[in-house]
Amino acid sequence: AAKRKRIGYSRYDSSENIYSKERLTLVGDLIDALENDQFELHYQPQVAAENGRICGAEALLRWQHKEHGYVPPDKIIEMAERLGIIHKLSLYVLRKAIAECRRWHQLGSDVSVSVNLSVRDLANEQLCAKIREYLNEFALDYRYLTVEITESVMMENLALSLGQLKKLNKLGINISIDDFGTGFSSLAYLKRLPVNELKIDKSFIMEIDEDENDQQIVSSTINLGHSLGLKVVAEGVETQQVMDMIKDFGCDQIQGYFISKPLPAKAFRQLLKNASRN
Ligand code: C2E
Ligand code: CA
Ligand code: CA
Ligand code: CA
């Protein structure tokens, strides 16, 4: 508890006072940060299991507050949702990530970028049009963009999700179900949703080498994904042992600290440059 005492960033801390002074400064500064482009995106590499090459990167929101220090992204998202500026924030992230991906391509790489969307984003009627606009602006092909949406979100708003996801998918944008295995999607739904990728939640991956249940779950999820023609990604791979096991199970892509932590844009570009030399 001591570690979290500073402002009570723990996600489900019910004692947290939403009207606390700190919270109010944060909220005001969040709006400023968005206006003044003060957020950063870090990029975590995703590698192909078959050859270890970087094939993608997940964009993760980072904000260093001048007084309070690092504010975790789920906290930022939650505040933005409450403030009613989540659409704006997500469009900001999308545009920034698309612009960055274009730079990778200018370096001769063909890595794609994955962006997380929140619940509310699927209700944004401008979402598709804006994504098209950004992809055109930076002359990036649709196939290099993946949007990640958590399983629970899709299931909660199935009707809405279905419409938006179909629109995105029609454009050629890839759709990934994030945190897969933590929600309750049935096979019937999975078949109906226009998805291209399953991202197995890190809670099943992190200790898989020590847990037979996790092994069963992950191996059958990979088979299920493949039988539906989907690409399967594992997140939260932290050790060689886990990496080897996941590869054996036939997972397509690997993401996790064992490969790399999320990196600032510049460091990720450097990684791409170094990789292209080998
Ligand atoms: P997520 O989408 O499930 O992202 C994966 C999280 O796992 C990231 O945490 C990442 O840093 C962390 N991670 C990656 N590899 C490992 C590993 O090997 N071990 C462990 N223990 N963790 C690993 P992060 O960056 O703190 O993000 C937390 C969540 O915040 C994300 O979970 C996502 O739901 C949300 N988020 C982050 N950026 C955005 C954004 O731009 N938009 C939206 N809507 N949500 C975002
Ligand atoms: Ca994600
Ligand atoms: Ca995830
Ligand atoms: Ca998550």
XYZ file of C-alpha atoms and ligand atoms in Angstrom:
327
model
C 0.000 0.000 0.000
C 2.884 2.316 0.798
C 4.026 2.303 -2.782
C 0.664 3.435 -4.022
C 0.103 5.992 -1.322
C 1.201 8.922 -3.429
C -2.072 9.535 -5.187
C -3.845 6.250 -4.923
C -3.408 5.106 -8.477
C -4.539 1.583 -7.782
C -7.329 0.934 -10.199
C -10.061 -0.363 -7.976
C -9.312 1.527 -4.813
C -12.790 2.364 -3.549
C -11.384 4.694 -0.901
C -10.125 6.933 -3.648
C -11.833 10.270 -3.532
C -12.690 11.337 -7.042
C -12.948 14.942 -5.898
C -9.556 15.005 -4.226
C -7.357 17.978 -4.989
C -4.791 15.844 -6.774
C -7.433 14.337 -8.907
C -8.781 17.728 -9.921
C -5.338 19.005 -10.963
C -4.775 15.811 -12.907
C -8.079 16.189 -14.698
C -7.348 19.795 -15.648
C -3.843 18.915 -16.760
C -5.116 15.979 -18.800
C -7.126 18.350 -20.958
C -4.093 20.625 -21.332
C -1.834 17.707 -22.163
C -4.178 16.657 -24.945
C -4.362 20.179 -26.338
C -0.585 20.572 -26.211
C 0.533 17.165 -27.451
C 2.195 16.226 -24.167
C 1.382 12.533 -24.240
C 3.863 10.057 -25.532
C 3.379 6.681 -27.097
C 5.743 3.849 -26.323
C 5.996 0.922 -28.694
C 6.341 -2.687 -27.653
C 7.696 -5.014 -30.333
C 5.801 -8.087 -31.465
C 7.916 -10.759 -33.106
C 7.025 -13.592 -35.439
C 7.409 -16.913 -33.604
C 8.893 -18.626 -36.638
C 11.910 -16.363 -37.172
C 12.008 -13.865 -34.299
C 11.650 -10.893 -36.654
C 9.793 -7.790 -35.515
C 6.500 -7.737 -37.365
C 4.512 -5.258 -35.315
C 4.383 -3.000 -32.290
C 1.683 -2.118 -29.803
C 1.337 1.602 -29.099
C 0.929 2.296 -25.374
C 0.008 5.654 -23.945
C 2.511 7.341 -21.604
C 2.118 10.489 -19.560
C 4.688 11.966 -17.242
C 2.909 14.509 -15.074
C 5.122 17.393 -13.926
C 4.207 16.981 -10.259
C 2.693 13.549 -9.894
C 5.077 11.664 -12.158
C 4.001 8.671 -14.183
C 0.262 8.258 -14.610
C -0.683 4.733 -15.752
C -2.549 4.530 -19.054
C -5.634 2.776 -17.740
C -5.958 5.669 -15.295
C -5.703 8.194 -18.123
C -8.331 6.334 -20.123
C -10.671 6.143 -17.171
C -10.360 9.886 -16.530
C -10.829 10.689 -20.208
C -13.975 8.567 -20.285
C -15.384 10.356 -17.273
C -14.522 13.721 -18.771
C -16.149 12.836 -22.056
C -12.940 13.386 -24.032
C -12.143 9.765 -24.757
C -13.023 10.084 -28.460
C -10.609 12.945 -28.782
C -7.872 11.107 -26.911
C -8.265 7.932 -28.948
C -8.162 9.847 -32.220
C -5.019 11.586 -30.970
C -3.426 8.203 -30.220
C -4.488 6.783 -33.576
C -3.060 9.712 -35.511
C 0.213 9.671 -33.575
C 0.641 5.917 -33.999
C -0.162 6.051 -37.720
C 2.324 8.900 -38.208
C 4.992 6.903 -36.379
C 4.310 3.749 -38.380
C 4.822 5.776 -41.548
C 8.294 6.714 -40.247
C 9.142 3.020 -39.760
C 8.192 2.413 -43.362
C 10.375 5.306 -44.460
C 13.228 3.460 -42.744
C 12.541 0.518 -45.019
C 10.643 -1.577 -42.490
C 7.156 -3.011 -43.023
C 6.167 -3.322 -39.378
C 2.526 -2.717 -38.491
C 1.128 -0.831 -35.526
C -1.541 -1.890 -33.025
C -3.663 0.682 -31.205
C -5.909 0.031 -28.212
C -9.471 1.291 -28.399
C -11.755 1.728 -25.421
C -15.407 0.815 -24.941
C -16.703 4.208 -25.882
C -14.721 4.447 -29.082
C -17.029 2.012 -30.788
C -19.831 4.510 -30.254
C -17.883 7.216 -32.076
C -19.575 7.628 -35.429
C -16.560 9.450 -36.820
C -14.129 6.672 -35.962
C -13.897 5.079 -39.408
C -13.788 8.355 -41.283
C -11.045 9.680 -39.032
C -8.941 6.555 -39.374
C -9.258 6.814 -43.153
C -8.271 10.445 -42.981
C -5.106 9.696 -40.957
C -4.081 6.765 -43.120
C -4.435 8.987 -46.172
C -2.625 11.860 -44.513
C 0.406 9.678 -43.823
C 0.024 7.504 -46.914
C -0.078 4.319 -44.882
C -1.828 1.220 -46.150
C -4.794 -0.056 -44.115
C -3.209 -3.418 -43.597
C -0.529 -1.916 -41.351
C -3.066 -0.858 -38.732
C -4.525 -3.182 -36.121
C -7.050 -2.090 -33.530
C -7.162 -3.990 -30.249
C -10.453 -4.239 -28.436
C -10.886 -6.172 -25.216
C -13.083 -9.198 -25.285
C -15.381 -7.991 -22.506
C -16.025 -4.722 -24.320
C -17.060 -6.469 -27.505
C -19.419 -8.778 -25.681
C -21.070 -5.999 -23.694
C -21.950 -4.042 -26.791
C -22.263 -6.742 -29.350
C -24.699 -4.972 -31.657
C -22.728 -1.761 -31.654
C -19.388 -3.551 -31.876
C -20.505 -5.618 -34.797
C -21.483 -2.608 -36.892
C -18.292 -0.643 -36.207
C -16.006 -3.634 -36.530
C -17.542 -4.583 -39.863
C -16.914 -1.083 -41.143
C -13.281 -1.145 -40.018
C -12.714 -4.619 -41.325
C -14.154 -3.710 -44.711
C -11.511 -1.016 -45.031
C -8.825 -3.643 -44.520
C -7.917 -2.714 -40.949
C -7.049 -5.671 -38.719
C -9.074 -6.321 -35.620
C -7.612 -8.024 -32.594
C -9.475 -9.305 -29.544
C -7.355 -8.201 -26.610
C -7.146 -9.946 -23.223
C -8.685 -12.999 -24.829
C -9.818 -15.619 -22.347
C -10.830 -13.198 -19.623
C -14.313 -12.536 -20.980
C -17.025 -14.970 -21.889
C -17.205 -15.024 -25.630
C -18.798 -18.116 -27.028
C -17.683 -19.744 -30.217
C -20.861 -18.595 -31.914
C -19.977 -14.953 -31.292
C -16.397 -15.446 -32.262
C -17.543 -16.761 -35.623
C -19.827 -13.793 -36.199
C -17.337 -11.095 -35.305
C -15.107 -9.793 -38.074
C -11.832 -10.382 -36.226
C -8.395 -11.262 -37.543
C -6.425 -11.888 -34.387
C -6.713 -13.244 -30.868
C -4.422 -11.860 -28.234
C -4.227 -14.285 -25.331
C -4.301 -12.471 -22.016
C -1.019 -12.324 -20.157
C -2.548 -13.888 -17.040
C -2.538 -17.234 -18.902
C 0.941 -16.743 -20.287
C 3.118 -15.383 -17.517
C 3.422 -18.593 -15.477
C 2.489 -21.078 -18.123
C 5.665 -23.095 -17.608
C 4.521 -23.859 -14.056
C 0.801 -24.281 -14.540
C -0.795 -27.164 -16.390
C -4.177 -25.494 -16.542
C -2.656 -22.534 -18.325
C -0.969 -24.912 -20.730
C -4.301 -26.550 -21.569
C -6.075 -23.229 -21.944
C -3.411 -21.653 -24.107
C -2.861 -24.631 -26.346
C -6.587 -25.043 -26.991
C -7.019 -21.306 -27.545
C -4.284 -21.366 -30.155
C -5.940 -24.305 -31.897
C -9.317 -22.644 -31.704
C -7.921 -19.432 -33.191
C -6.244 -21.299 -36.005
C -9.335 -23.329 -36.791
C -11.196 -20.038 -37.248
C -8.407 -18.744 -39.478
C -7.138 -16.214 -36.942
C -3.651 -15.130 -36.059
C -2.815 -15.808 -32.419
C -0.599 -13.519 -30.339
C 0.709 -14.146 -26.816
C 1.379 -11.162 -24.547
C 3.290 -11.144 -21.267
C 6.108 -13.459 -22.354
C 8.819 -12.786 -19.796
C 11.182 -15.761 -19.973
C 12.895 -18.083 -22.410
C 11.004 -21.077 -20.972
C 7.640 -19.437 -21.589
C 8.720 -18.354 -25.051
C 9.755 -21.909 -25.990
C 6.557 -23.412 -24.702
C 4.334 -20.901 -26.499
C 6.212 -21.476 -29.739
C 5.767 -25.228 -29.358
C 2.040 -24.686 -29.024
C 2.112 -22.970 -32.414
C 1.474 -19.372 -31.401
C 2.102 -16.953 -34.289
C 3.399 -13.860 -32.545
C 5.113 -13.102 -29.267
C 5.050 -9.926 -27.208
C 6.519 -9.396 -23.745
C 9.379 -8.208 -21.598
C 11.483 -11.174 -22.730
C 11.586 -9.587 -26.182
C 11.448 -5.982 -25.026
C 9.630 -3.581 -22.757
C 7.597 -0.868 -24.492
C 10.116 1.626 -25.894
C 10.035 5.370 -26.537
C 9.478 6.129 -30.230
C 13.117 6.968 -30.858
C 14.439 3.809 -29.202
C 11.985 1.683 -31.166
C 13.163 3.270 -34.412
C 16.743 2.502 -33.423
C 15.766 -1.106 -32.783
C 14.302 -1.319 -36.281
C 17.463 0.157 -37.780
C 19.665 -2.315 -35.914
C 17.423 -5.215 -36.865
C 17.615 -4.336 -40.551
C 21.420 -4.464 -40.418
C 21.459 -8.119 -39.376
P -3.051 -4.001 -22.605
O -3.640 -3.514 -23.864
O -3.394 -5.397 -22.192
O -1.474 -3.806 -22.775
C -0.502 -4.680 -22.307
C 0.081 -4.215 -20.992
O 0.971 -5.212 -20.513
C 0.914 -2.939 -21.101
O 0.784 -2.236 -19.874
C 2.316 -3.491 -21.243
O 3.326 -2.578 -20.855
C 2.249 -4.663 -20.316
N 3.209 -5.728 -20.645
C 3.772 -6.009 -21.837
N 4.587 -7.067 -21.766
C 4.567 -7.474 -20.486
C 5.221 -8.539 -19.769
O 5.996 -9.323 -20.314
N 4.928 -8.651 -18.441
C 4.072 -7.799 -17.814
N 3.851 -7.976 -16.516
N 3.431 -6.793 -18.457
C 3.676 -6.637 -19.776
P 0.501 -0.661 -19.835
O 1.343 0.016 -20.866
O 0.637 -0.220 -18.423
O -0.994 -0.549 -20.291
C -2.045 -1.008 -19.477
C -3.362 -0.964 -20.207
O -3.740 0.398 -20.475
C -3.337 -1.638 -21.562
O -3.446 -3.034 -21.380
C -4.540 -1.015 -22.216
O -5.720 -1.650 -21.803
C -4.514 0.391 -21.647
N -3.916 1.317 -22.636
C -2.620 1.649 -22.841
N -2.500 2.561 -23.833
C -3.756 2.794 -24.288
C -4.321 3.640 -25.323
O -3.626 4.337 -26.072
N -5.683 3.586 -25.462
C -6.478 2.799 -24.687
N -7.810 2.821 -24.902
N -5.978 2.004 -23.728
C -4.650 2.004 -23.527
Ca -3.646 -4.211 -25.905
Ca -3.878 -7.246 -23.348
Ca -5.298 -5.520 -20.220
